[in-house]
XYZ file of C-alpha atoms in Angstrom:
252
model
C 0.060 -3.900 -13.890
C 1.526 -0.586 -11.774
C 1.507 -0.933 -7.784
C 0.690 2.303 -6.407
C 1.560 3.044 -2.762
C 0.711 5.673 -1.315
C 3.428 6.787 0.829
C 3.499 10.463 2.729
C 1.091 10.670 5.244
C 1.726 12.130 8.978
C 1.215 8.561 10.836
C 0.170 10.294 13.994
C -1.713 7.898 15.574
C 2.376 6.166 15.752
C 3.931 9.034 16.281
C 6.366 7.347 19.129
C 8.279 6.210 15.480
C 7.108 8.416 12.855
C 8.209 12.024 15.078
C 11.884 10.078 12.833
C 10.793 8.530 9.865
C 7.517 8.019 7.242
C 5.185 5.178 8.812
C 5.857 3.350 5.344
C 10.090 3.476 6.679
C 8.742 1.660 10.505
C 10.931 -1.746 10.539
C 9.038 -5.025 10.266
C 12.126 -7.495 11.227
C 14.966 -5.621 10.280
C 13.035 -4.259 7.189
C 10.599 -0.925 6.052
C 7.386 -2.031 5.806
C 6.823 -0.930 2.329
C 9.352 -3.288 1.789
C 7.160 -6.596 2.602
C 4.355 -5.248 1.092
C 6.212 -4.448 -2.073
C 7.310 -8.015 -1.919
C 3.395 -9.259 -1.366
C 2.835 -7.864 -5.008
C 6.438 -8.310 -6.066
C 6.170 -12.470 -5.095
C 2.278 -12.208 -7.973
C 4.449 -10.998 -11.126
C 3.804 -7.044 -10.790
C 7.212 -5.104 -9.903
C 6.993 -1.916 -11.160
C 5.996 0.674 -8.133
C 4.763 4.272 -7.572
C 4.823 5.371 -4.156
C 2.912 8.419 -3.975
C 5.195 9.851 -1.451
C 4.705 13.192 1.407
C 5.743 13.562 4.590
C 9.753 13.336 5.051
C 9.984 11.601 0.922
C 13.780 11.790 1.867
C 14.203 9.135 3.783
C 12.102 7.316 1.918
C 14.292 7.928 -1.454
C 17.453 7.814 0.369
C 16.028 4.277 1.477
C 15.998 3.014 -2.656
C 18.656 5.406 -3.889
C 21.287 3.361 -1.308
C 19.526 -0.142 -1.072
C 21.991 -2.126 -3.626
C 25.127 -0.349 -0.632
C 22.682 -0.909 1.776
C 21.865 -5.135 1.717
C 25.219 -5.925 0.175
C 28.821 -6.120 1.502
C 31.449 -3.877 -0.471
C 34.737 -2.926 -1.375
C 36.077 0.508 -2.208
C 39.176 2.039 -3.665
C 39.075 5.637 -1.865
C 41.406 5.939 -4.721
C 39.145 5.832 -7.848
C 35.804 6.223 -5.827
C 35.267 2.406 -7.663
C 33.304 0.480 -5.464
C 32.210 -3.303 -6.275
C 29.402 -5.848 -3.798
C 29.764 -9.137 -2.452
C 26.359 -10.614 -2.155
C 24.659 -8.858 -4.096
C 20.757 -8.165 -3.222
C 19.006 -7.592 -6.744
C 15.426 -7.504 -6.880
C 14.296 -7.271 -10.074
C 11.579 -4.321 -9.458
C 11.113 -0.926 -10.527
C 10.175 1.821 -8.277
C 9.624 5.224 -9.004
C 10.065 8.099 -6.390
C 6.929 10.540 -6.599
C 6.935 13.765 -4.435
C 3.190 14.038 -3.533
C 2.834 17.364 -1.198
C 3.331 17.618 1.721
C -0.425 18.328 3.055
C -1.862 16.855 -0.346
C -4.241 13.936 1.473
C -5.045 10.624 -0.498
C -7.425 10.844 -2.896
C -5.766 14.192 -4.443
C -1.932 11.747 -3.661
C -3.734 9.241 -6.534
C -4.677 11.851 -8.345
C -1.551 13.642 -8.513
C -0.350 10.067 -10.301
C -2.113 10.411 -12.866
C 0.020 11.298 -15.346
C 1.959 7.789 -14.925
C -1.338 5.723 -14.512
C -2.555 7.106 -17.880
C -4.869 4.711 -19.274
C -4.378 1.454 -17.433
C -5.843 -0.332 -14.859
C -3.840 -0.087 -11.901
C -3.539 -1.975 -8.594
C -3.301 0.343 -5.219
C -3.000 0.639 -1.223
C -1.783 2.039 1.984
C 1.902 1.863 3.068
C 1.200 0.250 6.245
C -0.812 -3.001 6.062
C 0.301 -6.931 5.181
C -1.654 -9.956 4.048
C -1.785 -12.999 2.757
C -3.883 -12.412 0.066
C -3.568 -13.582 -3.425
C -3.276 -11.140 -5.675
C -3.673 -12.779 -8.669
C -7.513 -14.021 -7.337
C -8.799 -10.058 -6.473
C -7.735 -9.316 -10.198
C -10.150 -12.168 -11.634
C -12.578 -10.842 -9.973
C -12.223 -7.930 -10.657
C -11.764 -8.329 -13.891
C -14.850 -10.908 -14.491
C -17.978 -8.621 -12.043
C -16.025 -5.456 -14.912
C -17.097 -2.634 -12.806
C -14.629 0.477 -11.743
C -12.764 -0.272 -8.745
C -12.372 -4.107 -6.553
C -11.494 -3.368 -1.973
C -10.153 -5.702 -0.618
C -12.974 -6.030 2.568
C -10.899 -7.790 6.114
C -12.336 -8.365 9.331
C -10.225 -6.963 12.257
C -11.271 -4.472 14.845
C -13.974 -2.471 13.761
C -11.388 0.906 12.469
C -11.583 1.298 9.723
C -13.809 1.807 6.442
C -16.877 -0.321 7.198
C -17.902 -1.496 3.831
C -21.874 -2.997 2.880
C -21.927 -5.614 0.854
C -25.124 -6.474 -0.855
C -25.561 -10.123 -2.068
C -23.529 -9.485 -6.169
C -21.384 -8.839 -3.248
C -21.401 -4.994 -4.841
C -20.914 -2.373 -1.818
C -23.978 -0.488 -1.755
C -22.255 1.648 1.743
C -19.072 2.299 2.453
C -18.376 4.478 5.720
C -15.370 5.582 6.728
C -14.274 4.963 10.731
C -17.933 3.265 12.076
C -18.880 1.784 15.280
C -19.765 -0.616 14.300
C -17.740 -3.838 12.965
C -17.862 -5.848 10.367
C -16.099 -6.134 6.802
C -13.675 -2.710 6.712
C -11.319 -1.508 3.788
C -8.352 -3.412 3.476
C -6.837 -1.396 1.110
C -5.635 -3.882 -2.299
C -7.498 -1.994 -4.845
C -8.060 -2.956 -8.105
C -9.148 0.702 -10.060
C -10.187 1.652 -13.481
C -8.342 4.695 -14.077
C -11.430 6.619 -15.024
C -11.716 6.647 -11.275
C -9.301 9.386 -11.501
C -12.072 11.477 -12.966
C -13.896 11.043 -9.330
C -10.847 13.077 -7.753
C -10.673 16.369 -7.858
C -8.228 18.478 -5.554
C -4.942 17.958 -3.360
C -7.133 18.133 -0.481
C -9.312 15.685 -1.716
C -9.886 12.460 0.808
C -10.139 9.077 -2.023
C -12.008 6.978 1.381
C -14.324 9.497 1.685
C -17.026 11.297 -1.984
C -14.761 9.648 -3.990
C -15.368 5.644 -2.923
C -18.252 6.623 -1.388
C -19.855 8.074 -4.471
C -18.582 5.037 -6.800
C -20.701 2.974 -4.098
C -23.437 4.732 -4.928
C -23.043 4.148 -8.072
C -22.716 0.584 -7.720
C -18.814 0.327 -9.353
C -17.650 -0.842 -6.323
C -17.541 -4.321 -5.435
C -15.736 -6.243 -2.294
C -13.349 -9.098 -2.989
C -14.004 -10.565 0.700
C -10.514 -11.722 2.424
C -11.492 -13.953 5.789
C -6.705 -15.331 5.541
C -4.186 -12.559 7.013
C -4.448 -9.057 7.429
C -2.689 -6.351 9.449
C -1.771 -2.878 9.804
C 0.772 -0.917 11.902
C -2.529 1.728 12.988
C -0.319 1.980 16.806
C 3.283 0.856 18.499
C 0.499 -2.002 19.278
C -0.085 -3.691 15.887
C 3.671 -2.539 15.539
C 4.517 -4.880 18.544
C 2.341 -7.308 16.846
C 3.530 -8.140 13.803
C 7.128 -8.476 15.312
C 6.473 -10.800 17.210
C 4.978 -12.785 14.468
C 8.949 -12.181 12.644
C 9.692 -13.711 15.738
C 8.258 -17.224 16.189
C 8.672 -17.957 12.481
C 4.976 -17.603 11.425
C 5.088 -14.731 8.840
C 2.066 -15.682 7.081
C 2.780 -12.561 4.118
């Protein structure tokens, strides 16, 4: 399945880092968090990535363009320019790096990928969170309920999009950044291509009308995940993940 990662936002709440690099390139344990996210999907057999780029896109492009050299020892002939690598780090990933506009919002970024997604069911997440979620269990759940969208619900502090869920795990209300605490939008979606019709121009915010309308139409269902989930919305979040890595208790 194609994996779309929204990677173009400004990341203003963690400007200590994003004034220099885009948020997905913030390093955890020595490598960008976006690479950790891709490893989660790859572990479950999903290796075809579509990165929706925007802010400081050239930094993400340069990282993956130079990935082999940056992650290997190598010999270079200054006479011929020939390069031979040692201890080569290879990954069987296909990575599509696509500019979706500097000021484009989340829904607009996804809309701009319509021609790449075609008519396929696809996976979607943000470029700032890691989890021990079993991606294939979510896909199986999605196929069984037959609705348009599955969103992963998690239980961190209440500062993300809250889900109101009925007994059938159908999302009956989607509210961004509520004051109460409960299940929240952890990202890691499975989506049918028909959902792209809910999106319009670049200013479209995925978490507002598109998902709210999908919930009203009973087309949004939650896969509830009680396991590990952690994002880097603030410097404190980033420091917490670094402590997890340093203590050899990596959970994703």
